Coordinates of C-alpha atoms and ligand atoms in Angstrom, one line a residue:
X69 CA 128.7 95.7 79.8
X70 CA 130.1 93.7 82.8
X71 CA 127.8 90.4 83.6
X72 CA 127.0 90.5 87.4
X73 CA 124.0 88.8 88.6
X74 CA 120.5 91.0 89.0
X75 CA 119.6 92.0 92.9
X76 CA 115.7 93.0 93.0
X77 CA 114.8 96.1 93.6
X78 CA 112.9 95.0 96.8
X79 CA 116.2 93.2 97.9
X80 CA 118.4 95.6 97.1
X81 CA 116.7 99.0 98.9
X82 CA 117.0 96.6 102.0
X83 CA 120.9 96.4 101.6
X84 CA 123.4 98.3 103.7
X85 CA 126.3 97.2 102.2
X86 CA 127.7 100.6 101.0
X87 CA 130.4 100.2 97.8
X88 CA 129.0 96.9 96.6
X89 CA 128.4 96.6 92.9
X90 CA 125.2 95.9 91.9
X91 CA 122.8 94.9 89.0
X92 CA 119.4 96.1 89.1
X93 CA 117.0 95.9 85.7
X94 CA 113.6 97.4 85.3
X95 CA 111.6 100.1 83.9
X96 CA 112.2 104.0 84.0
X97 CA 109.0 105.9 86.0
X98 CA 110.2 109.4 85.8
X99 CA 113.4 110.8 84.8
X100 CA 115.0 114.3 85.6
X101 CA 118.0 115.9 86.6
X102 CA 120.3 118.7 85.3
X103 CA 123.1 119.2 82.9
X104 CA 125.5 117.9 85.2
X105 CA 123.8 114.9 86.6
X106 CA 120.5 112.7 86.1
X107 CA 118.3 111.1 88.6
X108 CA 116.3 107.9 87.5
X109 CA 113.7 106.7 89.3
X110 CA 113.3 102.6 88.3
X111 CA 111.3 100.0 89.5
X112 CA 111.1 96.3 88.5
X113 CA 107.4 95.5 90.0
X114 CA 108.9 93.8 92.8
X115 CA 107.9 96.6 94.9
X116 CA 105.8 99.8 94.7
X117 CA 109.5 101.9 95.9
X118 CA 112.1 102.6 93.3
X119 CA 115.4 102.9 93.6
X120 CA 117.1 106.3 92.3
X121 CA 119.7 105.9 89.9
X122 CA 121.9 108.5 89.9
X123 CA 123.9 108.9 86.6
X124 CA 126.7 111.5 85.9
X125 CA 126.2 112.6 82.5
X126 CA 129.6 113.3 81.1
X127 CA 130.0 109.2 82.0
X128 CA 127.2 108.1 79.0
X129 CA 126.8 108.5 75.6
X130 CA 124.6 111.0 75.3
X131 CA 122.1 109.7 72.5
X132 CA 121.6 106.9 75.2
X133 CA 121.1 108.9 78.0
X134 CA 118.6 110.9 75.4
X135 CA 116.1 107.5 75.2
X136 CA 115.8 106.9 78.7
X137 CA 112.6 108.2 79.0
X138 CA 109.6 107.1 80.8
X139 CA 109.0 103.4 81.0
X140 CA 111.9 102.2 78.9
X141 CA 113.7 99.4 80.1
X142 CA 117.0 99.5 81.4
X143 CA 119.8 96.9 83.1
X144 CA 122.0 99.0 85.2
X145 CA 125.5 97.9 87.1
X146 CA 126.4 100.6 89.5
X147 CA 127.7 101.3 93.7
X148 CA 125.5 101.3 96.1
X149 CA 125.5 104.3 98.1
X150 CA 123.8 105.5 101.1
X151 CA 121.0 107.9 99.7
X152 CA 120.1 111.4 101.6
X153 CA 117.7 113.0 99.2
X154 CA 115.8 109.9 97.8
X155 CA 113.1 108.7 100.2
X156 CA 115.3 105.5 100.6
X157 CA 118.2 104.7 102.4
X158 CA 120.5 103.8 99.4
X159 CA 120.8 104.5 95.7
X160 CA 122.7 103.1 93.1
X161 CA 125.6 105.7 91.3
X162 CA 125.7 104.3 87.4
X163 CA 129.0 102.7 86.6
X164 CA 127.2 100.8 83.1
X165 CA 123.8 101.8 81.9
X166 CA 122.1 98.9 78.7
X167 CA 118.9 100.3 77.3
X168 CA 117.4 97.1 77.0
X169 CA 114.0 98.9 75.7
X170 CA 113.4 102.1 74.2
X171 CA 109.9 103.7 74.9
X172 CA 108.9 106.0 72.5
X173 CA 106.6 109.1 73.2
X174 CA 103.2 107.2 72.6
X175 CA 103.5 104.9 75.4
X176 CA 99.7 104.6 76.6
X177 CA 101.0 105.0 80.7
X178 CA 103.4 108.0 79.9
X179 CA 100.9 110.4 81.9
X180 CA 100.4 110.4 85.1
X181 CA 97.1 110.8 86.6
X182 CA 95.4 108.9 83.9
X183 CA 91.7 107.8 84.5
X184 CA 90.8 104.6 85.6
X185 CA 88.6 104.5 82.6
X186 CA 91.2 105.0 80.1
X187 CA 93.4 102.4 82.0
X188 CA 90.9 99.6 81.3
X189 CA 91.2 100.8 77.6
X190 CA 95.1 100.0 78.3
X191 CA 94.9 97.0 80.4
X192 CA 97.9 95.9 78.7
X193 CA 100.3 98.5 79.8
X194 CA 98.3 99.1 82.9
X195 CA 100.3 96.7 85.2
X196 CA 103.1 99.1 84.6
X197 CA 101.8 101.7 86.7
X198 CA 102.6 101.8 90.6
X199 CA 98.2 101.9 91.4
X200 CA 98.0 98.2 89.3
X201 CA 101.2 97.0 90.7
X202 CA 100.1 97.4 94.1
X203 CA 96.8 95.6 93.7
X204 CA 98.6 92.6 91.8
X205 CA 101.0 92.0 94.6
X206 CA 98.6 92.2 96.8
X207 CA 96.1 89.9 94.8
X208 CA 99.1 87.7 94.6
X209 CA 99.1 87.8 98.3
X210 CA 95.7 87.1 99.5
X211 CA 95.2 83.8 97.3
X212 CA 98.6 82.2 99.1
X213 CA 96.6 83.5 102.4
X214 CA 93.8 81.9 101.3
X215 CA 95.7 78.4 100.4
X216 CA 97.9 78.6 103.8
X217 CA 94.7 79.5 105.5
X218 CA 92.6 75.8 104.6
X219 CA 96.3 74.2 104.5
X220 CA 96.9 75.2 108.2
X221 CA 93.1 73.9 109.6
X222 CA 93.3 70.5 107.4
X223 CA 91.1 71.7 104.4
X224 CA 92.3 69.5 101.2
X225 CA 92.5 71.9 98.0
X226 CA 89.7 70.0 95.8
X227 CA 89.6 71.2 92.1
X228 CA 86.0 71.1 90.4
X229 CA 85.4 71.0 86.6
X230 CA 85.4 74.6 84.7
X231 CA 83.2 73.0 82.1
X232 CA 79.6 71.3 83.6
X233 CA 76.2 70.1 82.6
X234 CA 74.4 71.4 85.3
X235 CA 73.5 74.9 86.6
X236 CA 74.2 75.2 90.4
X237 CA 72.4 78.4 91.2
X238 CA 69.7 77.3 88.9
X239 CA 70.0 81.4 88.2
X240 CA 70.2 80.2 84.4
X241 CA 73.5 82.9 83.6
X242 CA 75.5 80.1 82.0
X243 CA 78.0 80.3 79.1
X244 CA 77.3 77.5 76.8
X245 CA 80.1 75.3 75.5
X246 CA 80.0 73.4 72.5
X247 CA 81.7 72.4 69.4
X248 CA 78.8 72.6 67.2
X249 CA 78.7 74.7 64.0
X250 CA 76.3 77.5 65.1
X251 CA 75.6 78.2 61.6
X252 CA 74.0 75.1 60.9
X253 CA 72.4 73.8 64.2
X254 CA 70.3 70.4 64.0
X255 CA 67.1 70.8 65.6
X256 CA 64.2 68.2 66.8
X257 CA 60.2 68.2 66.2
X258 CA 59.9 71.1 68.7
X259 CA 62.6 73.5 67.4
X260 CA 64.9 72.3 70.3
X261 CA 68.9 71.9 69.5
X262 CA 69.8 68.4 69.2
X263 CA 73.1 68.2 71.3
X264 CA 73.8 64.1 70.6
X265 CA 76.4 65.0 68.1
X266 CA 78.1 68.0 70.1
X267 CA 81.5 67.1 71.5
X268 CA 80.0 66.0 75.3
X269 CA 76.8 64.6 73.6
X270 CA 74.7 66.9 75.6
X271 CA 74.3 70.7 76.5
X272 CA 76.9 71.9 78.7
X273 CA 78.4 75.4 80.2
X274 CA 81.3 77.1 82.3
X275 CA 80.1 76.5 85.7
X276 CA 78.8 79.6 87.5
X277 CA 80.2 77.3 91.4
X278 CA 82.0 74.1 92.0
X279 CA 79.8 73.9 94.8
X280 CA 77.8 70.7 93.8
X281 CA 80.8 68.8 92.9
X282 CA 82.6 70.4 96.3
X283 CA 79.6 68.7 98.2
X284 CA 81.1 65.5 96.2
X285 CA 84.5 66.2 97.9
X286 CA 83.3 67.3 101.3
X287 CA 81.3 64.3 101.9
X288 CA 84.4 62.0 101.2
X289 CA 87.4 63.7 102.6
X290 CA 85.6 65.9 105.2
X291 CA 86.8 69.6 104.3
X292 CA 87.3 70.8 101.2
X293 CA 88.0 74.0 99.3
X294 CA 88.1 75.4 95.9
X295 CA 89.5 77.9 94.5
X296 CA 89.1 78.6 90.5
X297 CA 87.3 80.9 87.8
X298 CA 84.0 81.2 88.0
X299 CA 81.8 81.9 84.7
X300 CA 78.2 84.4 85.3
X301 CA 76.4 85.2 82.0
X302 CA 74.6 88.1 84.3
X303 CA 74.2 91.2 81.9
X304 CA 74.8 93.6 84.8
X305 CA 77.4 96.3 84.4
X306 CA 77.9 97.1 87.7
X307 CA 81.3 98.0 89.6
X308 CA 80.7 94.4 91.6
X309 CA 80.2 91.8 88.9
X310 CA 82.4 90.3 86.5
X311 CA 81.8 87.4 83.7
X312 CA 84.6 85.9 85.0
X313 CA 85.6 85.5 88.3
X314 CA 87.5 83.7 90.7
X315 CA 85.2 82.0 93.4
X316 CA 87.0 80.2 96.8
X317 CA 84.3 78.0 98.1
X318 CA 84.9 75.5 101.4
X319 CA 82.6 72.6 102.1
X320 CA 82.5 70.7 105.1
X321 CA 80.9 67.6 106.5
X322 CA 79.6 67.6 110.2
X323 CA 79.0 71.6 110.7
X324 CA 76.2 73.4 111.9
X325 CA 74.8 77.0 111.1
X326 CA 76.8 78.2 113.7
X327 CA 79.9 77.2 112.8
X328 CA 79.7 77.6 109.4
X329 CA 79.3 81.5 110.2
X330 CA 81.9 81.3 112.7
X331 CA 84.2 79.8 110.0
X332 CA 83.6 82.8 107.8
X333 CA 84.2 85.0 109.7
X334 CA 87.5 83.6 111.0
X335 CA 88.8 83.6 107.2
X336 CA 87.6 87.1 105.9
X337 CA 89.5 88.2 109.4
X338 CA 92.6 86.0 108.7
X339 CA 93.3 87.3 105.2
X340 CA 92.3 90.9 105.9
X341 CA 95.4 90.8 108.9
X342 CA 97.5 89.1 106.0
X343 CA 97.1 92.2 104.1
X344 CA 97.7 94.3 106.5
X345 CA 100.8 91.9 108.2
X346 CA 102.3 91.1 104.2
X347 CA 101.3 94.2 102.0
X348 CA 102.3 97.6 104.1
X349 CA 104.4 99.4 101.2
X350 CA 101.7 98.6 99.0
X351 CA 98.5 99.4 101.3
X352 CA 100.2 102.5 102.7
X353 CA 100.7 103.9 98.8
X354 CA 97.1 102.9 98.5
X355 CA 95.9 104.6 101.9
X356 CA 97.5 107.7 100.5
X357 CA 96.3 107.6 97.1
X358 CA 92.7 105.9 96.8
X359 CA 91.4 105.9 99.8
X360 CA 92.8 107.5 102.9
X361 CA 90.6 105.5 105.3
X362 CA 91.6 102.0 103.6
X363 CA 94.2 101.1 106.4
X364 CA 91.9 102.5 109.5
X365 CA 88.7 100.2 107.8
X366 CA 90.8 97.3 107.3
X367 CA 92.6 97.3 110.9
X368 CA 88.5 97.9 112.4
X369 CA 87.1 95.0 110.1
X370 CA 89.7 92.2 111.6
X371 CA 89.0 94.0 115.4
X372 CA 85.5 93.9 115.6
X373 CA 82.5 90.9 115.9
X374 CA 80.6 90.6 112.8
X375 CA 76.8 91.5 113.7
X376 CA 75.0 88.2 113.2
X377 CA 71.4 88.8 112.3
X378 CA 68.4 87.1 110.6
X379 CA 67.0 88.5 107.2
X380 CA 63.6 89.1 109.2
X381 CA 65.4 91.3 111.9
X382 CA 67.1 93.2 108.6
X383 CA 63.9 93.7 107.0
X384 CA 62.4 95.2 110.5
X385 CA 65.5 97.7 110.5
X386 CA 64.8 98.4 107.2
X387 CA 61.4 99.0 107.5
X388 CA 61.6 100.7 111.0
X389 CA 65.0 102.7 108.6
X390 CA 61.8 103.7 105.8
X391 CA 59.1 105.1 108.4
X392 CA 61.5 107.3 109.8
X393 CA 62.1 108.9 106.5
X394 CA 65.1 106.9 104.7
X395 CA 64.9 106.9 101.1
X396 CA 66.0 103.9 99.0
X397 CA 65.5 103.4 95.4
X398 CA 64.2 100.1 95.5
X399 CA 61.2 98.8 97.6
X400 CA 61.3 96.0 100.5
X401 CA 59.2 94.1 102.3
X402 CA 59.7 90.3 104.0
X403 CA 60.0 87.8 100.8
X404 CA 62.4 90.6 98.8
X405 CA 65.9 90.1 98.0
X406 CA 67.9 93.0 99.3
X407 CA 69.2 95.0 97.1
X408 CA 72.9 96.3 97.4
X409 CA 71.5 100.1 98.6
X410 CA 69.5 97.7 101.7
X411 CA 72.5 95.9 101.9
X412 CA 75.0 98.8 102.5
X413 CA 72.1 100.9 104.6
X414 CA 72.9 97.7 107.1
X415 CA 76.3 97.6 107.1
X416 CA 77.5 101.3 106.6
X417 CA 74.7 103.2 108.6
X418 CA 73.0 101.3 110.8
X419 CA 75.3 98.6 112.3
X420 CA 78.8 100.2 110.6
X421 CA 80.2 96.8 111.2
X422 CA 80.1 93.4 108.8
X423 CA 76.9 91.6 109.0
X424 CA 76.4 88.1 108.5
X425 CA 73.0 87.6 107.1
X426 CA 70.7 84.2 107.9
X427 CA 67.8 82.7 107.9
X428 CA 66.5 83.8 104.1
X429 CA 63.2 83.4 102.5
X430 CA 63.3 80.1 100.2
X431 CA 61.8 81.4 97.5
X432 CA 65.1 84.3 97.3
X433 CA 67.3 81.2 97.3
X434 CA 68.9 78.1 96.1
X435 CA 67.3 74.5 96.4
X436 CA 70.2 73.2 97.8
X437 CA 69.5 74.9 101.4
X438 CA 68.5 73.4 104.7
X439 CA 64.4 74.4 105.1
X440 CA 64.4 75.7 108.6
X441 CA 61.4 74.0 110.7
X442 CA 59.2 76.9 110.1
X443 CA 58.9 75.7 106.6
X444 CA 59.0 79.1 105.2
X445 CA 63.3 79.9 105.5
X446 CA 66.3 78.8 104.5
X447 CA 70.1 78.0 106.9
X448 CA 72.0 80.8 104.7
X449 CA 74.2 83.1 106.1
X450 CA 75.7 85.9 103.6
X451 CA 78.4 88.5 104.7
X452 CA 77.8 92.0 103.9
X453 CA 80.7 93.9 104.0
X454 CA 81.0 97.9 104.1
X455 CA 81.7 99.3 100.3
X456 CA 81.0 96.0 98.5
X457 CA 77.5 94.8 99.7
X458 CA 77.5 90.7 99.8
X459 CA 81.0 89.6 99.7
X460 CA 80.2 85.9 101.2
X461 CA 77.6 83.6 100.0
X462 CA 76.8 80.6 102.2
X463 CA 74.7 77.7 103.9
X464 CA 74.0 75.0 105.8
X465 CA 72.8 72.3 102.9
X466 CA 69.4 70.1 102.7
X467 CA 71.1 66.9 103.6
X468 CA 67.5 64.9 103.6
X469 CA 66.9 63.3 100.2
X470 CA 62.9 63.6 100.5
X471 CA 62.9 66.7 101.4
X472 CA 66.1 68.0 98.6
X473 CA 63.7 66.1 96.3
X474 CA 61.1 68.2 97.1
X475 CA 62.8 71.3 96.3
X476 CA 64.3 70.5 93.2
X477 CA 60.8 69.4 91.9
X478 CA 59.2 73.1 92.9
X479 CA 61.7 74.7 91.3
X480 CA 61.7 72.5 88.3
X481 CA 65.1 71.5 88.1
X482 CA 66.1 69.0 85.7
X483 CA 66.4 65.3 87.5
X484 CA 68.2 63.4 85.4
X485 CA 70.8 66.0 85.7
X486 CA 70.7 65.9 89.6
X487 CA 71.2 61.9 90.1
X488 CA 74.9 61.9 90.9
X489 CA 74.4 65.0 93.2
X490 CA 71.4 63.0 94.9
X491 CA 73.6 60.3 95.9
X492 CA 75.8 61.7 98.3
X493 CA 72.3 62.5 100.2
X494 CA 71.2 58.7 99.5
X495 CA 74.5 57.2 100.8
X496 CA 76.0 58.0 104.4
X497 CA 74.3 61.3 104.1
X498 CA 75.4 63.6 106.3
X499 CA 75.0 67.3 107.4
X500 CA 77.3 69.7 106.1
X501 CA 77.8 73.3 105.2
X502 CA 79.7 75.7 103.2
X503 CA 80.4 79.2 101.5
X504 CA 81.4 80.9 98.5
X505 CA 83.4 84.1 98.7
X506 CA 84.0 86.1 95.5
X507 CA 88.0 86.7 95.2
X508 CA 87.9 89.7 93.6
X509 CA 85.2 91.3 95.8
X510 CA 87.9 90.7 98.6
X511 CA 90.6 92.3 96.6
X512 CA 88.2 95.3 96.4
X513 CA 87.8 95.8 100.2
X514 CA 91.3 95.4 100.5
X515 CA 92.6 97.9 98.2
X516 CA 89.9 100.2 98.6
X517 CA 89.8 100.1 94.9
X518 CA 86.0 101.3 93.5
X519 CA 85.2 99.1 90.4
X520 CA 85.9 95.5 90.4
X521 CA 87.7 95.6 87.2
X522 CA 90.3 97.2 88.3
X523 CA 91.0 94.4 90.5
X524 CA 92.0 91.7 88.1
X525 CA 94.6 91.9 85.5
X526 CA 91.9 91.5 82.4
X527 CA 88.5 91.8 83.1
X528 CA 85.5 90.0 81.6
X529 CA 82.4 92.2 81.4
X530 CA 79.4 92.4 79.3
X531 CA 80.8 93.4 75.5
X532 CA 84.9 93.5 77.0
X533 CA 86.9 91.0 76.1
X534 CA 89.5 92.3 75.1
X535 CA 93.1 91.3 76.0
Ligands
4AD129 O1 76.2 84.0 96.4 P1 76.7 83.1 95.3 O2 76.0 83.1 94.0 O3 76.9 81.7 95.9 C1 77.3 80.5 95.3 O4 77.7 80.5 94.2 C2 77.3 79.3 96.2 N1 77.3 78.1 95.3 C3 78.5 79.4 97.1 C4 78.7 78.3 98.0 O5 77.9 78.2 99.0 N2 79.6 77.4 97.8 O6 78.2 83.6 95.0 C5 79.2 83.6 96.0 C6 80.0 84.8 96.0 C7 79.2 86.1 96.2 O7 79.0 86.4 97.5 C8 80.1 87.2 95.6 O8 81.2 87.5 96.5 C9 80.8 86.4 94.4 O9 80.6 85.0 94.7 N3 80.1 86.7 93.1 C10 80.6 87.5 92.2 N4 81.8 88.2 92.1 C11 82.0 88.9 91.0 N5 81.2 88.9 90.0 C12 80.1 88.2 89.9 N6 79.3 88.3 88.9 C13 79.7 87.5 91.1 N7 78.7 86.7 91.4 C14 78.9 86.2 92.7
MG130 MG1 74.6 85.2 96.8

């Protein structure tokens, strides 16, 4: 077969150059055709569109033409012609066709229509199908909108250790890390594990935020974001939470409440127009085949002002929501973490808009939060997004050592384990602020896709590891 070089399918569908020869590779989605003539529809995951291959069969060997069946892999030299039929403006008439792979009849994506269930079971070959290779590129797209959008305001991309020896949401869901032999494990007088002799000489974990160590960065360089897997042990199988995550979390010196929340805002809005401004083909195959309100919800989200409202005005419209009749599954009163039922009632029914959530109880939240003057809450401000629930979590921090001190000794928290974080509020402490938005929760309100797993290439979840 004659060597010219390989056009993308993305490039190539955008060529009007009628006669050229081209190259195109990738793999077969459906073929059919009659006696006389067969049409192959190929794509090489550089776009959701394929390009029809049209090949006249008295040209090929026939045993060939025979294995080019469903997702077999082909490199193809051919003319480019203008296209009538196709759905595209060109096509590509066969001059050469290699069979680089053959796909035999028990490829897992030969049907269409598949659930996503069993697609999980085939993460593998899911990729391959046009639903997956829509939310890749997509995913692909949103973290360089994420990068361009700290790059472009002067935030410096600050990378915080995967493995740590301290538990920053103090929630306790930590993977442990060790090198010990867990069949033979030392203990001391008390039946606790002696850790001296394990490879960091103490216990230590996948870290569950880089926030503590983002604080580090913040209060040195000014503004800071990270963006890296995240670890949470949380047994909770729901369609929101993963074991493994990706987390993006800013931090920055010299912020108030205020613009903290403005700052949120402004991002969730920037990559949601990215989406819609970078991912059309891909969004408009999703509109049609997910969710045919995905494009309408996306274009209202970056339109409209986020509600800004404090957890004790939520409560009241919850409670005010309960008198007059509205069932939820779990109870609330002032002092209760919402749920994602009270969550959604606030975002979905009674606002229908984003809300940015502030002003929490402090016994629902982490030590590391301002105490407002009334003693009793706490500067966070979570956005609550339609369909996922909390998709931001964020605050203005305790920057007084006394009275950071003081809540790390209510709740407990191991000091010697604190020091280093202590310092930055010992030396040139300043006030500061910063959030934590979950990656792949954005990916799901920007797909429209329903389970988180299906919004990462190999999901982590309570007894799935596979892949
Ligand atoms: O609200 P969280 O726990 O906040 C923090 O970790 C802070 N340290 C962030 C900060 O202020 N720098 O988590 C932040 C976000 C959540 O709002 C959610 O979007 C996501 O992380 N998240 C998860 N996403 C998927 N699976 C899980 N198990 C998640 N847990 C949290
Ligand atoms: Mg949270």
């Amino acid at each position: 077969m004659e060597s010219i070089k390989r056009t993308k399918i993305i490039d190539v569908l955008r060529r009007e150059d009628y006669g050229a020869t081209v190259n195109v590779k990738g793999w077969v989605r459906t073929k059919r055709g009659s006696k006389a003539v067969n049409f192959i529809a190929l794509n090489d995951g550089s776009t959701i569109n394929n390009v029809q291959i049209v090949a006249d069969v008295t040209k090929f060997d026939e045993e060939m033409l025979k294995q080019i069946t469903t997702g077999a892999c082909l490199s193809v030299n051919g003319e480019l012609v203008q296209s009538i039929g196709s759905g595209q403006n060109v096509e590509i008439q066969a001059k050469e066709i290699e069979l680089l792979g053959a796909c035999p009849s028990d490829y897992p994506m030969q049907k269409k229509g598949q659930s996503f269930e069993y697609m999980r079971q085939h993460a593998h070959m899911r990729l391959r199908t046009n639903t997956f290779g829509a939310v890749m590129r997509i995913r692909h797209n949103m973290a360089i909108a994420i990068h361009k959008f700290f790059h472009d305001r002067g935030f410096f991309y600050f990378n915080t250790p995967i493995i740590t020896a301290s538990d920053c949401e103090g929630a306790g869901e930590m993977f442990q890390v060790t090198t010990k032999n867990l069949y033979d494990l030392k203990k001391d007088e008390n039946g606790s594990i002696i850790y001296d002799d394990d490879f960091f000489g103490k216990m230590t974990s996948l870290t569950v935020s880089g926030q503590l160590e983002g604080e580090l960065g913040a209060t040195a360089l000014g503004q800071i974001y990270t963006f890296g897997p995240t670890f949470r042990a949380e047994n909770s199988n729901t369609p929101r939470h993963l074991a493994e995550f990706w987390m993006i979390e800013p931090e920055v010196a010299f912020i108030d409440k205020d613009e903290l929340m403005d700052l949120e805002e402004e991002f969730i809005k920037y990559c949601v127009q990215w989406a819609l401004d970078n991912c059309q083909d891909d969004l408009a195959f999703l509109n049609k085949m997910i969710d045919k309100t995905l494009i309408e919800r996306l274009q209202s989200v970056v339109s409209t002002d986020f509600v800004r409202l404090t957890y004790t005005e939520g409560i009241k419209i919850l409670e005010d929501a309960i008198a007059g009749g509205k069932k939820f599954e779990f109870p609330i009163s002032w002092g209760g973490d919402l749920a994602s039922e009270h969550e959604r009632y606030l975002v979905e029914e009674h606002f229908k808009k984003p809300v940015i959530m502030t002003d929490y109880p402090r016994e629902i939240k982490a030590f590391y939060m301002k105490t407002n003057e009334d003693g009793k809450t706490m500067q966070g401000t979570d956005v609550l997004f339609p369909q996922i629930g909390e998709i931001i979590g964020g605050s203005v921090r305790e920057e007084n050592y006394d009275k950071l001190m003081h809540e790390i000794e209510v709740r407990n928290i191991p000091m010697k384990d604190m020091w280093w974080y202590l310092d930055t509020r010992k030396f040139g402490s300043c006030p500061h602020a910063g959030f934590g938005l979950g990656f792949e929760r954005l990916i799901l309100f920007v797909t429209g896709m329903q389970n988180i797993r299906d919004v990462i290439p190999f999901p982590r979840t309570p007894k799935t590891a596979e892949f």
